[in-house]
């Protein structure tokens, strides 16, 4: 599966954008290293895995903790059932503070001092330690690709897969990544959208991502309305007025969560109604009623897209298992993806216990690299690692889509394994 020109790139840009506003500190937080206590199992010494998270990053608390919390919930449930065939999983977490220096410190601590067998559900704003992980040959399973590291280095396996060679030399194919237009195709096909607005800040990263979105929309035949606001003093009312005058059907953006909420409030005040206000997987959470409290009309048009099954779809058995393990905590899609990452590692490790060589890193990676795609019991769209020497021009790609409905939460829009199309792959430089 290729790197996606959708929520993943948007997220990387928006987090970088927030970092520009507040500045990335270089000091590793005092809470950086947390080792979860465990009892030695009857089946042998604990199997130690590490989770690196930018928990106290400049973007704000809790922004990146979803994958960590989902993975912890999986391992807690696994240990309650007896662990990995009688062997408990010991989870060691590290908060890198959202900085490259902090990330390198986490990598050294987990690999050199804690001697973790693998990393799981990495969610790092600046994955500066990725070359060290690759050099050490430590498998990193199911990480969130906030940087191009998962399309660059061997031994790193992002949660969405990759078609890139991943030799360690440069991201993608000689520094160029490719992503599909499946998101834009879906809204054109299912909602009949023809005019799309793309709202961004007058800041380099935001504007660059907005240009990529606009390129993808035009490739799918949209009339594109480009809107830009001042980063420091955004005039969203002027944008809303123009959206109404230009009769936009669907709105995409290169804004942070706060900017999205203010845009929706301006649209509400101006009486702007669109078929869809599209947000990304970072905002696929139960916080919608809080974040969009002042804009019920815009909230009713909120759609989200991604590559994993809607966490609110409790009719699906694997989702119910996840929700039960999470208990009464507020839920988010990134938690489900962290849960799936931990499941992926566990399935790989368990497969190795049945081989003559036993549990080794090479065996775990052989499972992840196998030709059969991984779906985490239906929670993920099929994940593959193909190592193509040449980038694909088109791909058959599927998409998970959900719409917010007050009183029901996120409602899946069709089955993600059937929301599929063959779409062009557009080039971009990360």
Tab-separated table of C-alpha atoms in Angstrom:
chain	number	residue	atom	x	y	z
A	1	UNK	CA	0.000	0.000	0.000
A	2	UNK	CA	1.430	3.419	-0.866
A	3	UNK	CA	1.876	6.364	1.393
A	4	UNK	CA	-1.465	8.156	1.356
A	5	UNK	CA	-1.953	11.712	0.153
A	6	UNK	CA	-4.731	12.039	2.721
A	7	UNK	CA	-4.956	12.215	6.475
A	8	UNK	CA	-1.401	11.013	7.051
A	9	UNK	CA	0.281	13.838	5.203
A	10	UNK	CA	-2.214	16.287	6.644
A	11	UNK	CA	-1.405	15.195	10.143
A	12	UNK	CA	2.334	15.495	9.666
A	13	UNK	CA	1.909	18.998	8.290
A	14	UNK	CA	-0.489	20.191	10.954
A	15	UNK	CA	1.618	18.934	13.823
A	16	UNK	CA	4.669	20.619	12.326
A	17	UNK	CA	2.573	23.743	11.970
A	18	UNK	CA	1.696	23.748	15.648
A	19	UNK	CA	5.335	23.192	16.538
A	20	UNK	CA	6.276	26.318	14.612
A	21	UNK	CA	3.956	28.339	16.803
A	22	UNK	CA	5.279	27.138	20.151
A	23	UNK	CA	8.778	25.861	19.389
A	24	UNK	CA	10.157	22.386	20.047
A	25	UNK	CA	12.045	22.010	23.302
A	26	UNK	CA	15.172	19.892	23.426
A	27	UNK	CA	14.899	18.782	27.046
A	28	UNK	CA	13.552	15.300	27.638
A	29	UNK	CA	10.630	15.484	30.095
A	30	UNK	CA	11.130	14.085	33.582
A	31	UNK	CA	8.230	11.707	32.907
A	32	UNK	CA	10.008	10.369	29.838
A	33	UNK	CA	10.523	6.830	30.986
A	34	UNK	CA	7.722	4.759	32.446
A	35	UNK	CA	8.156	1.043	32.960
A	36	UNK	CA	4.968	-0.867	33.566
A	37	UNK	CA	5.568	-3.343	36.418
A	38	UNK	CA	5.018	-6.997	35.732
A	39	UNK	CA	5.236	-10.298	37.545
A	40	UNK	CA	7.580	-12.934	36.152
A	41	UNK	CA	5.370	-15.395	34.297
A	42	UNK	CA	5.346	-19.115	34.731
A	43	UNK	CA	6.129	-19.377	31.013
A	44	UNK	CA	9.491	-17.624	31.295
A	45	UNK	CA	10.927	-14.130	31.534
A	46	UNK	CA	8.707	-11.281	30.303
A	47	UNK	CA	8.987	-10.300	26.646
A	48	UNK	CA	9.764	-6.594	26.669
A	49	UNK	CA	8.409	-4.184	24.040
A	50	UNK	CA	8.793	-0.424	23.825
A	51	UNK	CA	6.359	2.329	22.889
A	52	UNK	CA	7.683	5.790	21.957
A	53	UNK	CA	5.122	8.588	22.058
A	54	UNK	CA	5.362	12.369	21.736
A	55	UNK	CA	3.058	12.614	24.737
A	56	UNK	CA	4.214	16.058	25.914
A	57	UNK	CA	4.920	17.524	22.489
A	58	UNK	CA	4.420	21.209	21.672
A	59	UNK	CA	1.193	20.245	19.905
A	60	UNK	CA	-0.445	19.628	23.272
A	61	UNK	CA	-1.184	16.900	25.756
A	62	UNK	CA	-3.065	13.800	24.609
A	63	UNK	CA	-2.620	14.638	20.906
A	64	UNK	CA	-0.387	11.650	20.204
A	65	UNK	CA	-1.239	9.292	23.059
A	66	UNK	CA	-4.049	7.359	21.338
A	67	UNK	CA	-1.878	4.652	19.701
A	68	UNK	CA	0.034	4.139	22.961
A	69	UNK	CA	-3.164	3.765	24.984
A	70	UNK	CA	-4.698	1.366	22.488
A	71	UNK	CA	-1.548	-0.787	22.438
A	72	UNK	CA	-1.400	-0.831	26.239
A	73	UNK	CA	-5.027	-1.934	26.389
A	74	UNK	CA	-4.257	-4.841	24.033
A	75	UNK	CA	-1.232	-5.996	26.038
A	76	UNK	CA	-3.136	-5.667	29.337
A	77	UNK	CA	-5.926	-7.843	27.955
A	78	UNK	CA	-3.393	-10.306	26.531
A	79	UNK	CA	-1.594	-10.622	29.872
A	80	UNK	CA	-4.905	-11.121	31.663
A	81	UNK	CA	-5.455	-14.127	29.393
A	82	UNK	CA	-2.058	-15.594	30.236
A	83	UNK	CA	0.207	-13.605	27.925
A	84	UNK	CA	1.962	-14.914	24.845
A	85	UNK	CA	1.501	-18.645	25.370
A	86	UNK	CA	2.245	-18.186	29.076
A	87	UNK	CA	4.835	-15.445	28.679
A	88	UNK	CA	3.829	-11.975	29.829
A	89	UNK	CA	4.432	-8.859	27.735
A	90	UNK	CA	6.205	-6.086	29.614
A	91	UNK	CA	5.527	-2.658	28.128
A	92	UNK	CA	8.117	0.111	28.530
A	93	UNK	CA	6.945	3.539	27.391
A	94	UNK	CA	8.987	6.624	26.605
A	95	UNK	CA	7.794	10.190	26.060
A	96	UNK	CA	10.184	11.926	23.658
A	97	UNK	CA	8.683	15.375	24.247
A	98	UNK	CA	8.125	15.899	20.525
A	99	UNK	CA	11.781	16.731	19.832
A	100	UNK	CA	14.455	14.975	17.824
A	101	UNK	CA	16.853	15.018	20.775
A	102	UNK	CA	14.212	13.484	23.006
A	103	UNK	CA	13.408	10.867	20.401
A	104	UNK	CA	17.050	9.810	20.110
A	105	UNK	CA	17.209	9.579	23.909
A	106	UNK	CA	14.140	7.342	23.939
A	107	UNK	CA	15.589	5.070	21.270
A	108	UNK	CA	18.878	4.701	23.165
A	109	UNK	CA	17.089	4.099	26.449
A	110	UNK	CA	14.714	1.457	25.107
A	111	UNK	CA	17.248	-0.360	22.923
A	112	UNK	CA	20.429	-0.068	24.986
A	113	UNK	CA	19.219	0.000	28.582
A	114	UNK	CA	15.813	-1.692	28.527
A	115	UNK	CA	16.818	-4.145	25.782
A	116	UNK	CA	13.353	-4.210	24.216
A	117	UNK	CA	12.687	-6.955	21.712
A	118	UNK	CA	10.631	-4.660	19.470
A	119	UNK	CA	8.904	-1.295	19.243
A	120	UNK	CA	5.141	-1.115	18.812
A	121	UNK	CA	2.756	1.742	17.885
A	122	UNK	CA	5.453	4.430	17.702
A	123	UNK	CA	3.892	7.906	17.426
A	124	UNK	CA	6.714	10.433	17.150
A	125	UNK	CA	6.467	14.010	15.937
A	126	UNK	CA	10.181	13.891	15.034
A	127	UNK	CA	11.396	10.312	14.554
A	128	UNK	CA	15.052	11.316	14.614
A	129	UNK	CA	16.032	7.963	16.121
A	130	UNK	CA	14.699	5.949	13.182
A	131	UNK	CA	18.186	5.371	11.671
A	132	UNK	CA	19.346	3.954	15.018
A	133	UNK	CA	16.372	1.592	15.166
A	134	UNK	CA	17.039	0.431	11.614
A	135	UNK	CA	20.765	-0.032	12.230
A	136	UNK	CA	20.042	-2.121	15.328
A	137	UNK	CA	17.641	-4.311	13.360
A	138	UNK	CA	14.846	-3.814	15.897
A	139	UNK	CA	11.416	-4.310	14.324
A	140	UNK	CA	9.132	-1.298	14.740
A	141	UNK	CA	5.603	-2.615	14.193
A	142	UNK	CA	2.530	-0.529	13.403
A	143	UNK	CA	3.909	2.977	13.888
A	144	UNK	CA	2.043	6.118	12.832
A	145	UNK	CA	3.825	7.650	9.802
A	146	UNK	CA	3.990	11.275	10.956
A	147	UNK	CA	7.365	11.575	9.214
A	148	UNK	CA	8.756	9.840	6.087
A	149	UNK	CA	10.746	7.391	8.258
A	150	UNK	CA	8.401	4.480	7.562
A	151	UNK	CA	8.896	4.986	3.822
A	152	UNK	CA	12.668	5.281	4.242
A	153	UNK	CA	14.199	2.706	6.582
A	154	UNK	CA	14.197	-1.087	6.757
A	155	UNK	CA	12.849	-2.776	9.909
A	156	UNK	CA	10.202	-0.030	10.250
A	157	UNK	CA	6.628	-1.085	9.482
A	158	UNK	CA	4.010	1.676	9.482
A	159	UNK	CA	0.412	0.855	10.337
A	160	UNK	CA	-0.729	1.536	6.740
A	161	UNK	CA	1.988	-0.362	4.876
A	162	UNK	CA	4.350	0.857	2.174
A	163	UNK	CA	5.299	0.152	-1.427
A	164	UNK	CA	8.610	2.047	-1.214
A	165	UNK	CA	12.031	0.316	-1.444
A	166	UNK	CA	12.962	1.505	2.098
A	167	UNK	CA	16.710	1.147	1.699
A	168	UNK	CA	17.513	3.929	4.180
A	169	UNK	CA	18.932	6.227	1.506
A	170	UNK	CA	15.969	8.546	0.990
A	171	UNK	CA	12.186	8.534	1.413
A	172	UNK	CA	10.150	6.699	-1.188
A	173	UNK	CA	11.686	6.648	-4.635
A	174	UNK	CA	14.729	8.959	-4.622
A	175	UNK	CA	13.034	11.357	-2.241
A	176	UNK	CA	9.624	11.283	-3.922
A	177	UNK	CA	6.491	9.783	-2.342
A	178	UNK	CA	3.188	8.977	-4.017
A	179	UNK	CA	-0.381	9.058	-2.814
A	180	UNK	CA	-3.778	8.345	-4.295
A	181	UNK	CA	-6.892	10.400	-4.939
A	182	UNK	CA	-9.292	7.887	-3.388
A	183	UNK	CA	-10.679	10.377	-0.861
A	184	UNK	CA	-11.644	12.882	-3.531
A	185	UNK	CA	-13.019	10.139	-5.783
A	186	UNK	CA	-15.293	8.931	-2.965
A	187	UNK	CA	-16.900	12.325	-2.324
A	188	UNK	CA	-17.369	12.940	-6.035
A	189	UNK	CA	-18.960	9.520	-6.532
A	190	UNK	CA	-21.105	9.246	-3.407
A	191	UNK	CA	-22.095	12.855	-2.717
A	192	UNK	CA	-21.944	14.252	-6.231
A	193	UNK	CA	-19.504	16.932	-5.098
A	194	UNK	CA	-18.126	19.055	-7.920
A	195	UNK	CA	-16.860	22.248	-6.245
A	196	UNK	CA	-14.329	21.803	-3.449
A	197	UNK	CA	-12.834	24.454	-1.185
A	198	UNK	CA	-9.365	24.006	0.315
A	199	UNK	CA	-8.648	26.242	3.319
A	200	UNK	CA	-5.092	26.800	4.557
A	201	UNK	CA	-2.919	29.175	6.539
A	202	UNK	CA	-0.417	31.523	4.877
A	203	UNK	CA	2.345	29.402	6.338
A	204	UNK	CA	4.705	27.275	4.240
A	205	UNK	CA	3.789	23.801	5.512
A	206	UNK	CA	0.055	24.458	5.523
A	207	UNK	CA	0.130	26.046	2.076
A	208	UNK	CA	2.224	23.182	0.662
A	209	UNK	CA	-0.221	20.569	1.860
A	210	UNK	CA	-3.149	22.595	0.544
A	211	UNK	CA	-1.539	22.620	-2.901
A	212	UNK	CA	-1.308	18.804	-2.799
A	213	UNK	CA	-4.987	18.528	-1.882
A	214	UNK	CA	-5.934	20.913	-4.662
A	215	UNK	CA	-3.855	18.925	-7.158
A	216	UNK	CA	-5.626	15.715	-6.167
A	217	UNK	CA	-9.041	17.356	-6.404
A	218	UNK	CA	-8.321	18.712	-9.874
A	219	UNK	CA	-7.124	15.274	-10.960
A	220	UNK	CA	-10.583	14.026	-10.003
A	221	UNK	CA	-12.338	16.740	-12.001
A	222	UNK	CA	-13.313	19.175	-9.240
A	223	UNK	CA	-13.577	22.907	-9.571
A	224	UNK	CA	-11.274	24.020	-6.744
A	225	UNK	CA	-11.692	27.121	-4.596
A	226	UNK	CA	-8.434	27.901	-2.783
A	227	UNK	CA	-8.841	29.897	0.433
A	228	UNK	CA	-5.995	31.140	2.602
A	229	UNK	CA	-6.076	32.918	5.974
A	230	UNK	CA	-3.437	34.671	8.037
A	231	UNK	CA	-1.802	32.272	10.488
A	232	UNK	CA	-1.723	34.761	13.364
A	233	UNK	CA	-5.037	36.550	12.725
A	234	UNK	CA	-7.216	34.312	10.532
A	235	UNK	CA	-10.361	35.898	9.110
A	236	UNK	CA	-12.589	32.848	8.836
A	237	UNK	CA	-15.703	34.961	8.342
A	238	UNK	CA	-14.334	36.181	5.017
A	239	UNK	CA	-13.644	32.589	4.025
A	240	UNK	CA	-17.162	31.548	4.979
A	241	UNK	CA	-18.649	34.372	2.924
A	242	UNK	CA	-16.627	33.306	-0.101
A	243	UNK	CA	-17.613	29.646	0.344
A	244	UNK	CA	-21.245	30.708	0.217
A	245	UNK	CA	-20.708	32.886	-2.844
A	246	UNK	CA	-18.755	30.172	-4.677
A	247	UNK	CA	-21.297	27.426	-3.817
A	248	UNK	CA	-18.748	24.972	-2.415
A	249	UNK	CA	-20.050	21.407	-2.075
A	250	UNK	CA	-17.258	20.038	0.091
A	251	UNK	CA	-14.557	21.621	2.263
A	252	UNK	CA	-11.040	20.251	2.857
A	253	UNK	CA	-8.405	22.026	4.921
A	254	UNK	CA	-4.803	22.287	6.049
A	255	UNK	CA	-5.700	23.616	9.499
A	256	UNK	CA	-5.250	22.435	13.071
A	257	UNK	CA	-8.194	21.343	15.238
A	258	UNK	CA	-8.672	24.818	16.679
A	259	UNK	CA	-8.664	26.360	13.203
A	260	UNK	CA	-11.207	23.807	12.010
A	261	UNK	CA	-13.515	24.631	14.894
A	262	UNK	CA	-13.264	28.369	14.204
A	263	UNK	CA	-13.876	27.814	10.496
A	264	UNK	CA	-17.009	25.829	11.311
A	265	UNK	CA	-18.215	28.559	13.691
A	266	UNK	CA	-17.766	31.137	10.928
A	267	UNK	CA	-19.637	28.930	8.465
A	268	UNK	CA	-22.439	28.529	11.011
A	269	UNK	CA	-22.681	32.275	11.582
A	270	UNK	CA	-22.792	32.915	7.830
A	271	UNK	CA	-25.368	30.249	7.144
A	272	UNK	CA	-23.000	28.210	4.968
A	273	UNK	CA	-24.159	24.650	4.365
A	274	UNK	CA	-22.006	22.096	2.566
A	275	UNK	CA	-22.472	18.447	1.723
A	276	UNK	CA	-19.299	17.547	3.615
A	277	UNK	CA	-16.715	19.151	5.865
A	278	UNK	CA	-13.875	16.619	5.675
A	279	UNK	CA	-11.489	16.142	8.582
A	280	UNK	CA	-8.691	13.626	9.245
A	281	UNK	CA	-8.027	10.580	11.401
A	282	UNK	CA	-6.469	12.713	14.151
A	283	UNK	CA	-9.923	14.213	14.781
A	284	UNK	CA	-11.756	10.872	14.511
A	285	UNK	CA	-12.713	10.832	18.174
A	286	UNK	CA	-15.528	11.274	20.638
A	287	UNK	CA	-14.435	14.885	21.271
A	288	UNK	CA	-16.496	16.187	18.328
A	289	UNK	CA	-19.385	17.469	20.459
A	290	UNK	CA	-16.901	19.464	22.559
A	291	UNK	CA	-14.712	20.727	19.720
A	292	UNK	CA	-17.650	21.733	17.503
A	293	UNK	CA	-20.135	22.699	20.222
A	294	UNK	CA	-20.807	26.092	18.627
A	295	UNK	CA	-21.484	24.842	15.100
A	296	UNK	CA	-24.178	22.130	14.970
A	297	UNK	CA	-24.779	22.607	11.238
A	298	UNK	CA	-21.122	22.131	10.357
A	299	UNK	CA	-20.879	19.283	12.850
A	300	UNK	CA	-23.691	17.476	11.041
A	301	UNK	CA	-21.628	17.635	7.823
A	302	UNK	CA	-18.409	16.278	9.365
A	303	UNK	CA	-16.852	13.348	7.528
A	304	UNK	CA	-13.623	11.552	8.299
A	305	UNK	CA	-11.570	9.179	6.154
A	306	UNK	CA	-8.874	6.668	6.956
A	307	UNK	CA	-7.607	3.103	6.565
A	308	UNK	CA	-9.093	1.388	9.630
A	309	UNK	CA	-12.552	0.277	10.729
A	310	UNK	CA	-14.675	2.853	12.529
A	311	UNK	CA	-14.199	2.520	16.308
A	312	UNK	CA	-17.909	3.343	16.749
A	313	UNK	CA	-18.991	0.332	14.675
A	314	UNK	CA	-19.883	-1.890	17.631
A	315	UNK	CA	-21.625	-4.378	15.339
A	316	UNK	CA	-18.190	-5.693	14.363
A	317	UNK	CA	-16.795	-8.287	16.840
A	318	UNK	CA	-13.186	-7.044	16.799
A	319	UNK	CA	-14.388	-3.494	17.464
A	320	UNK	CA	-16.493	-4.689	20.388
A	321	UNK	CA	-13.448	-6.394	21.885
A	322	UNK	CA	-11.475	-3.153	21.593
A	323	UNK	CA	-14.251	-1.065	23.139
A	324	UNK	CA	-14.651	-3.492	26.043
A	325	UNK	CA	-10.935	-3.352	26.797
A	326	UNK	CA	-10.948	0.468	26.720
A	327	UNK	CA	-13.722	0.604	29.305
A	328	UNK	CA	-15.244	4.014	30.039
A	329	UNK	CA	-12.406	6.054	28.532
A	330	UNK	CA	-13.149	8.525	25.720
A	331	UNK	CA	-12.494	6.756	22.433
A	332	UNK	CA	-10.550	7.685	19.312
A	333	UNK	CA	-9.545	6.026	16.056
A	334	UNK	CA	-5.856	6.241	16.858
A	335	UNK	CA	-6.477	4.086	19.943
A	336	UNK	CA	-7.993	1.403	17.725
A	337	UNK	CA	-4.971	1.595	15.417
A	338	UNK	CA	-2.612	1.238	18.396
A	339	UNK	CA	-4.642	-1.795	19.493
A	340	UNK	CA	-4.268	-3.225	15.974
A	341	UNK	CA	-0.499	-2.576	16.023
A	342	UNK	CA	-0.110	-4.516	19.268
A	343	UNK	CA	-2.269	-7.322	17.864
A	344	UNK	CA	-0.044	-7.397	14.770
A	345	UNK	CA	3.097	-7.802	16.843
A	346	UNK	CA	1.444	-10.489	18.974
A	347	UNK	CA	0.264	-12.458	15.947
A	348	UNK	CA	3.761	-12.288	14.462
A	349	UNK	CA	5.414	-13.376	17.720
A	350	UNK	CA	2.940	-16.211	18.251
A	351	UNK	CA	3.586	-17.522	14.744
A	352	UNK	CA	7.292	-17.732	15.600
A	353	UNK	CA	6.662	-19.888	18.655
A	354	UNK	CA	5.478	-22.608	16.284
A	355	UNK	CA	8.671	-22.564	14.171
A	356	UNK	CA	11.888	-24.542	14.787
A	357	UNK	CA	13.897	-21.363	15.327
A	358	UNK	CA	11.501	-19.972	17.906
A	359	UNK	CA	10.911	-16.312	18.637
A	360	UNK	CA	13.477	-14.122	16.881
A	361	UNK	CA	13.360	-10.664	15.388
A	362	UNK	CA	14.005	-12.117	11.942
A	363	UNK	CA	11.008	-14.407	12.318
A	364	UNK	CA	8.753	-11.532	13.406
A	365	UNK	CA	9.825	-9.506	10.379
A	366	UNK	CA	9.295	-12.461	8.070
A	367	UNK	CA	5.672	-12.578	9.255
A	368	UNK	CA	5.197	-8.842	8.657
A	369	UNK	CA	6.846	-9.046	5.224
A	370	UNK	CA	4.867	-12.054	4.029
A	371	UNK	CA	2.889	-11.853	0.804
A	372	UNK	CA	-0.444	-12.271	2.603
A	373	UNK	CA	-1.710	-8.833	3.711
A	374	UNK	CA	-2.502	-8.195	7.367
A	375	UNK	CA	-5.924	-6.939	8.491
A	376	UNK	CA	-5.871	-7.238	12.316
A	377	UNK	CA	-9.014	-9.380	12.231
A	378	UNK	CA	-10.739	-6.905	9.970
A	379	UNK	CA	-9.765	-3.716	11.824
A	380	UNK	CA	-7.345	-2.567	9.102
A	381	UNK	CA	-7.562	-2.367	5.370
A	382	UNK	CA	-5.144	-4.984	3.987
A	383	UNK	CA	-1.588	-3.908	4.860
A	384	UNK	CA	1.308	-4.876	2.584
A	385	UNK	CA	5.015	-4.149	2.265
A	386	UNK	CA	5.906	-4.553	-1.394
A	387	UNK	CA	9.357	-2.928	-1.888
A	388	UNK	CA	8.614	-1.816	-5.454
A	389	UNK	CA	11.592	-0.608	-7.447
A	390	UNK	CA	9.354	1.737	-9.455
A	391	UNK	CA	6.424	3.729	-8.091
A	392	UNK	CA	2.936	2.720	-9.233
A	393	UNK	CA	1.058	5.002	-11.607
A	394	UNK	CA	-2.349	3.785	-10.459
A	395	UNK	CA	-3.526	1.562	-7.609
A	396	UNK	CA	-6.696	-0.195	-6.559
A	397	UNK	CA	-7.264	1.450	-3.192
A	398	UNK	CA	-9.956	1.204	-0.522
A	399	UNK	CA	-11.110	3.739	2.037
A	400	UNK	CA	-12.827	3.866	5.412
A	401	UNK	CA	-15.365	6.693	5.645
A	402	UNK	CA	-17.520	7.794	8.574
A	403	UNK	CA	-19.932	10.657	9.204
A	404	UNK	CA	-20.743	12.249	12.530
A	405	UNK	CA	-24.335	12.095	13.742
A	406	UNK	CA	-25.363	13.601	17.067
A	407	UNK	CA	-26.627	10.888	19.368
A	408	UNK	CA	-24.987	8.128	17.350
A	409	UNK	CA	-21.375	9.223	17.024
A	410	UNK	CA	-19.383	8.256	13.932
A	411	UNK	CA	-21.462	6.258	11.479
A	412	UNK	CA	-19.678	4.190	8.842
A	413	UNK	CA	-20.488	5.117	5.250
A	414	UNK	CA	-20.450	1.764	3.509
A	415	UNK	CA	-18.035	-1.085	4.129
A	416	UNK	CA	-14.404	-0.009	3.954
A	417	UNK	CA	-13.484	-3.127	1.975
A	418	UNK	CA	-15.956	-2.095	-0.728
A	419	UNK	CA	-15.258	1.655	-0.814
A	420	UNK	CA	-12.638	0.985	-3.471
A	421	UNK	CA	-11.469	2.379	-6.793
A	422	UNK	CA	-8.451	2.389	-9.092
A	423	UNK	CA	-7.005	5.879	-8.717
A	424	UNK	CA	-3.942	7.764	-9.982
A	425	UNK	CA	-0.888	8.090	-7.745
A	426	UNK	CA	0.407	11.653	-7.479
A	427	UNK	CA	4.032	12.490	-6.709
A	428	UNK	CA	5.120	14.805	-3.887
A	429	UNK	CA	8.236	15.501	-1.849
A	430	UNK	CA	7.909	15.200	1.941
